[in-house]
PDB file of C-alpha atoms in Angstrom:
ATOM      1  CA  UNK H   1       4.190  21.357   7.902  1.00  0.00           C
ATOM      2  CA  UNK H   2       4.380  18.088   9.088  1.00  0.00           C
ATOM      3  CA  UNK H   3       7.025  17.577  11.801  1.00  0.00           C
ATOM      4  CA  UNK H   4       8.380  13.891  12.855  1.00  0.00           C
ATOM      5  CA  UNK H   5       9.948  13.230  16.027  1.00  0.00           C
ATOM      6  CA  UNK H   6      11.543  10.153  17.373  1.00  0.00           C
ATOM      7  CA  UNK H   7       8.755   7.947  19.097  1.00  0.00           C
ATOM      8  CA  UNK H   8      10.660   6.716  22.098  1.00  0.00           C
ATOM      9  CA  UNK H   9      10.176   3.228  23.259  1.00  0.00           C
ATOM     10  CA  UNK H  10       7.715   1.298  21.310  1.00  0.00           C
ATOM     11  CA  UNK H  11       6.537  -2.603  20.547  1.00  0.00           C
ATOM     12  CA  UNK H  12       5.254  -3.833  17.237  1.00  0.00           C
ATOM     13  CA  UNK H  13       4.159  -7.498  16.892  1.00  0.00           C
ATOM     14  CA  UNK H  14       2.313  -9.378  14.284  1.00  0.00           C
ATOM     15  CA  UNK H  15       2.066 -12.052  11.676  1.00  0.00           C
ATOM     16  CA  UNK H  16       2.429 -11.850   7.816  1.00  0.00           C
ATOM     17  CA  UNK H  17       1.502 -14.614   5.451  1.00  0.00           C
ATOM     18  CA  UNK H  18       1.696 -15.179   1.985  1.00  0.00           C
ATOM     19  CA  UNK H  19       0.843 -17.438  -0.993  1.00  0.00           C
ATOM     20  CA  UNK H  20       1.500 -17.853  -4.596  1.00  0.00           C
ATOM     21  CA  UNK H  21       0.818 -20.253  -7.323  1.00  0.00           C
ATOM     22  CA  UNK H  22       2.379 -20.170 -10.750  1.00  0.00           C
ATOM     23  CA  UNK H  23      -0.278 -21.953 -13.113  1.00  0.00           C
ATOM     24  CA  UNK H  24       2.316 -21.492 -15.629  1.00  0.00           C
ATOM     25  CA  UNK H  25       5.960 -19.859 -15.800  1.00  0.00           C
ATOM     26  CA  UNK H  26       4.205 -16.660 -16.897  1.00  0.00           C
ATOM     27  CA  UNK H  27       0.915 -16.783 -14.681  1.00  0.00           C
ATOM     28  CA  UNK H  28       1.012 -15.922 -11.013  1.00  0.00           C
ATOM     29  CA  UNK H  29      -2.100 -15.624  -8.594  1.00  0.00           C
ATOM     30  CA  UNK H  30      -0.929 -14.547  -5.267  1.00  0.00           C
ATOM     31  CA  UNK H  31      -2.374 -13.487  -1.585  1.00  0.00           C
ATOM     32  CA  UNK H  32      -0.668 -11.809   1.287  1.00  0.00           C
ATOM     33  CA  UNK H  33      -2.010 -10.731   4.773  1.00  0.00           C
ATOM     34  CA  UNK H  34      -0.772  -9.057   7.557  1.00  0.00           C
ATOM     35  CA  UNK H  35      -1.976  -8.634  11.107  1.00  0.00           C
ATOM     36  CA  UNK H  36       0.149  -6.007  13.319  1.00  0.00           C
ATOM     37  CA  UNK H  37      -0.067  -4.451  16.849  1.00  0.00           C
ATOM     38  CA  UNK H  38       2.091  -1.185  17.123  1.00  0.00           C
ATOM     39  CA  UNK H  39       1.895   0.357  20.329  1.00  0.00           C
ATOM     40  CA  UNK H  40       3.837   3.170  22.306  1.00  0.00           C
ATOM     41  CA  UNK H  41       5.668   1.877  25.223  1.00  0.00           C
ATOM     42  CA  UNK H  42       6.878   5.279  26.427  1.00  0.00           C
ATOM     43  CA  UNK H  43       5.987   8.311  24.608  1.00  0.00           C
ATOM     44  CA  UNK H  44       5.873  11.111  26.730  1.00  0.00           C
ATOM     45  CA  UNK H  45       6.059  14.749  25.000  1.00  0.00           C
ATOM     46  CA  UNK H  46       5.127  18.547  25.624  1.00  0.00           C
ATOM     47  CA  UNK H  47       1.922  17.546  24.002  1.00  0.00           C
ATOM     48  CA  UNK H  48       1.018  14.810  26.360  1.00  0.00           C
ATOM     49  CA  UNK H  49       1.762  11.250  27.629  1.00  0.00           C
ATOM     50  CA  UNK H  50       0.901   9.030  24.555  1.00  0.00           C
ATOM     51  CA  UNK H  51       2.270   5.674  26.403  1.00  0.00           C
ATOM     52  CA  UNK H  52       0.151   2.776  25.699  1.00  0.00           C
ATOM     53  CA  UNK H  53      -1.658   4.017  22.628  1.00  0.00           C
ATOM     54  CA  UNK H  54      -1.526   2.569  18.760  1.00  0.00           C
ATOM     55  CA  UNK H  55       1.220   4.271  17.091  1.00  0.00           C
ATOM     56  CA  UNK H  56      -0.469   6.594  14.623  1.00  0.00           C
ATOM     57  CA  UNK H  57      -0.683   5.426  10.794  1.00  0.00           C
ATOM     58  CA  UNK H  58      -0.179   1.832  11.415  1.00  0.00           C
ATOM     59  CA  UNK H  59      -3.074  -0.033  10.390  1.00  0.00           C
ATOM     60  CA  UNK H  60      -3.827  -3.429  12.137  1.00  0.00           C
ATOM     61  CA  UNK H  61      -4.518  -5.179   8.562  1.00  0.00           C
ATOM     62  CA  UNK H  62      -3.281  -5.065   5.199  1.00  0.00           C
ATOM     63  CA  UNK H  63      -4.005  -7.620   2.434  1.00  0.00           C
ATOM     64  CA  UNK H  64      -3.202  -7.701  -1.266  1.00  0.00           C
ATOM     65  CA  UNK H  65      -4.039 -10.378  -4.015  1.00  0.00           C
ATOM     66  CA  UNK H  66      -3.514 -10.095  -7.514  1.00  0.00           C
ATOM     67  CA  UNK H  67      -2.976 -12.175 -10.938  1.00  0.00           C
ATOM     68  CA  UNK H  68      -0.468 -11.666 -13.205  1.00  0.00           C
ATOM     69  CA  UNK H  69       0.253 -12.647 -16.354  1.00  0.00           C
ATOM     70  CA  UNK H  70       3.751 -11.952 -17.966  1.00  0.00           C
ATOM     71  CA  UNK H  71       5.371 -13.895 -20.822  1.00  0.00           C
ATOM     72  CA  UNK H  72       8.698 -13.263 -22.131  1.00  0.00           C
ATOM     73  CA  UNK H  73       7.150 -11.965 -25.492  1.00  0.00           C
ATOM     74  CA  UNK H  74       3.852 -10.778 -26.582  1.00  0.00           C
ATOM     75  CA  UNK H  75       0.938  -9.329 -24.280  1.00  0.00           C
ATOM     76  CA  UNK H  76       0.571  -9.601 -20.553  1.00  0.00           C
ATOM     77  CA  UNK H  77      -1.099  -7.819 -17.597  1.00  0.00           C
ATOM     78  CA  UNK H  78      -2.140  -7.665 -14.067  1.00  0.00           C
ATOM     79  CA  UNK H  79      -5.021  -6.941 -12.018  1.00  0.00           C
ATOM     80  CA  UNK H  80      -4.173  -6.392  -8.506  1.00  0.00           C
ATOM     81  CA  UNK H  81      -5.525  -4.980  -5.100  1.00  0.00           C
ATOM     82  CA  UNK H  82      -4.627  -3.624  -1.874  1.00  0.00           C
ATOM     83  CA  UNK H  83      -6.912  -3.343   1.440  1.00  0.00           C
ATOM     84  CA  UNK H  84      -5.462  -1.308   4.024  1.00  0.00           C
ATOM     85  CA  UNK H  85      -7.059  -1.102   7.487  1.00  0.00           C
ATOM     86  CA  UNK H  86      -8.373   1.607   9.627  1.00  0.00           C
ATOM     87  CA  UNK H  87      -5.554   3.472  11.410  1.00  0.00           C
ATOM     88  CA  UNK H  88      -5.168   6.394  13.753  1.00  0.00           C
ATOM     89  CA  UNK H  89      -4.182   9.612  12.529  1.00  0.00           C
ATOM     90  CA  UNK H  90      -2.531  10.952  15.901  1.00  0.00           C
ATOM     91  CA  UNK H  91      -0.544   9.896  18.770  1.00  0.00           C
ATOM     92  CA  UNK H  92      -3.658  10.783  21.024  1.00  0.00           C
ATOM     93  CA  UNK H  93      -5.899   8.337  18.912  1.00  0.00           C
ATOM     94  CA  UNK H  94      -8.566  10.646  18.422  1.00  0.00           C
ATOM     95  CA  UNK H  95      -9.058  10.448  14.979  1.00  0.00           C
ATOM     96  CA  UNK H  96      -9.473   7.423  13.036  1.00  0.00           C
ATOM     97  CA  UNK H  97      -8.893   7.235   8.880  1.00  0.00           C
ATOM     98  CA  UNK H  98     -11.379   4.936   7.308  1.00  0.00           C
ATOM     99  CA  UNK H  99     -10.093   1.696   5.712  1.00  0.00           C
ATOM    100  CA  UNK H 100      -9.797   1.519   1.756  1.00  0.00           C
ATOM    101  CA  UNK H 101      -9.688  -0.852  -1.361  1.00  0.00           C
ATOM    102  CA  UNK H 102      -7.290   0.377  -4.298  1.00  0.00           C
ATOM    103  CA  UNK H 103      -7.207  -1.888  -7.280  1.00  0.00           C
ATOM    104  CA  UNK H 104      -4.591  -1.452 -10.216  1.00  0.00           C
ATOM    105  CA  UNK H 105      -4.478  -2.826 -13.670  1.00  0.00           C
ATOM    106  CA  UNK H 106      -1.791  -3.142 -16.425  1.00  0.00           C
ATOM    107  CA  UNK H 107      -1.462  -4.216 -19.665  1.00  0.00           C
ATOM    108  CA  UNK H 108       1.695  -5.033 -21.495  1.00  0.00           C
ATOM    109  CA  UNK H 109       3.502  -5.764 -24.976  1.00  0.00           C
ATOM    110  CA  UNK H 110       6.986  -7.226 -24.910  1.00  0.00           C
ATOM    111  CA  UNK H 111       9.140  -8.132 -28.254  1.00  0.00           C
ATOM    112  CA  UNK H 112      12.733  -8.122 -28.925  1.00  0.00           C
ATOM    113  CA  UNK H 113      14.502  -6.072 -26.208  1.00  0.00           C
ATOM    114  CA  UNK H 114      11.702  -3.655 -25.697  1.00  0.00           C
ATOM    115  CA  UNK H 115       8.655  -3.622 -23.663  1.00  0.00           C
ATOM    116  CA  UNK H 116       5.609  -1.298 -23.325  1.00  0.00           C
ATOM    117  CA  UNK H 117       3.347  -0.976 -20.464  1.00  0.00           C
ATOM    118  CA  UNK H 118       0.178   0.782 -19.703  1.00  0.00           C
ATOM    119  CA  UNK H 119      -0.544   1.251 -15.940  1.00  0.00           C
ATOM    120  CA  UNK H 120      -4.198   1.904 -14.647  1.00  0.00           C
ATOM    121  CA  UNK H 121      -3.863   3.082 -11.214  1.00  0.00           C
ATOM    122  CA  UNK H 122      -6.729   3.539  -8.475  1.00  0.00           C
ATOM    123  CA  UNK H 123      -9.137   2.106 -10.906  1.00  0.00           C
ATOM    124  CA  UNK H 124     -11.996   3.224  -8.817  1.00  0.00           C
ATOM    125  CA  UNK H 125     -10.882   6.569  -8.051  1.00  0.00           C
ATOM    126  CA  UNK H 126     -10.896   5.742  -4.030  1.00  0.00           C
ATOM    127  CA  UNK H 127     -10.554   8.990  -2.104  1.00  0.00           C
ATOM    128  CA  UNK H 128      -8.376   8.462   0.897  1.00  0.00           C
ATOM    129  CA  UNK H 129      -5.591  10.231   3.066  1.00  0.00           C
ATOM    130  CA  UNK H 130      -1.998   9.350   2.441  1.00  0.00           C
ATOM    131  CA  UNK H 131      -1.395  11.245   5.792  1.00  0.00           C
ATOM    132  CA  UNK H 132      -3.199  13.394   7.743  1.00  0.00           C
ATOM    133  CA  UNK H 133      -2.676  15.155  11.070  1.00  0.00           C
ATOM    134  CA  UNK H 134      -4.355  18.145  12.617  1.00  0.00           C
ATOM    135  CA  UNK H 135      -3.118  20.557  10.540  1.00  0.00           C
ATOM    136  CA  UNK H 136      -2.561  18.857   7.140  1.00  0.00           C
ATOM    137  CA  UNK H 137      -4.185  16.430   4.736  1.00  0.00           C
ATOM    138  CA  UNK H 138      -2.300  14.680   2.041  1.00  0.00           C
ATOM    139  CA  UNK H 139      -4.627  12.986  -0.562  1.00  0.00           C
ATOM    140  CA  UNK H 140      -4.003  10.201  -2.480  1.00  0.00           C
ATOM    141  CA  UNK H 141      -3.427   9.864  -6.126  1.00  0.00           C
ATOM    142  CA  UNK H 142      -6.833   9.823  -8.071  1.00  0.00           C
ATOM    143  CA  UNK H 143      -7.250   7.382 -10.997  1.00  0.00           C
ATOM    144  CA  UNK H 144      -4.371   7.879 -13.295  1.00  0.00           C
ATOM    145  CA  UNK H 145      -2.861   6.059 -16.140  1.00  0.00           C
ATOM    146  CA  UNK H 146       1.151   5.982 -17.041  1.00  0.00           C
ATOM    147  CA  UNK H 147       2.816   4.615 -19.880  1.00  0.00           C
ATOM    148  CA  UNK H 148       6.325   3.373 -19.660  1.00  0.00           C
ATOM    149  CA  UNK H 149       8.558   2.021 -22.326  1.00  0.00           C
ATOM    150  CA  UNK H 150      11.688  -0.144 -21.230  1.00  0.00           C
ATOM    151  CA  UNK H 151      14.600  -1.423 -23.291  1.00  0.00           C
ATOM    152  CA  UNK H 152      16.958  -4.187 -22.168  1.00  0.00           C
ATOM    153  CA  UNK H 153      20.811  -3.830 -22.451  1.00  0.00           C
TER     154      UNK H 153
END
């Protein structure tokens, strides 16, 4: 069982940037990136003094990119990807989780007031931990496909 506690004083700083361009009203290409530092300023617990360590589960780098084509009617779709950098799994900064890249895609058809979308998530079936600590491991979702039907009122 994962037990969360207040972290004490922390400092988080970084920079985020994004760019997007609409080639047409329905065709978007985008890129986002984040660099961040997250440190414990004061964190002294019965498990130890973690002051000065990186905050666990916070990667230094995150980047995403994608192309989306979603016209008001007819066929559309998307191809997106997200990179998540290495991150510590514990406050002691002894176990580091590997970085990973996850790609997703969708195809949809829209007509009248209905839209049907088929999503394919984690296209390359990348294995990584959503969350890990000394006693627990929570794996990511493997490759999966979902179907959605929506209606506008």
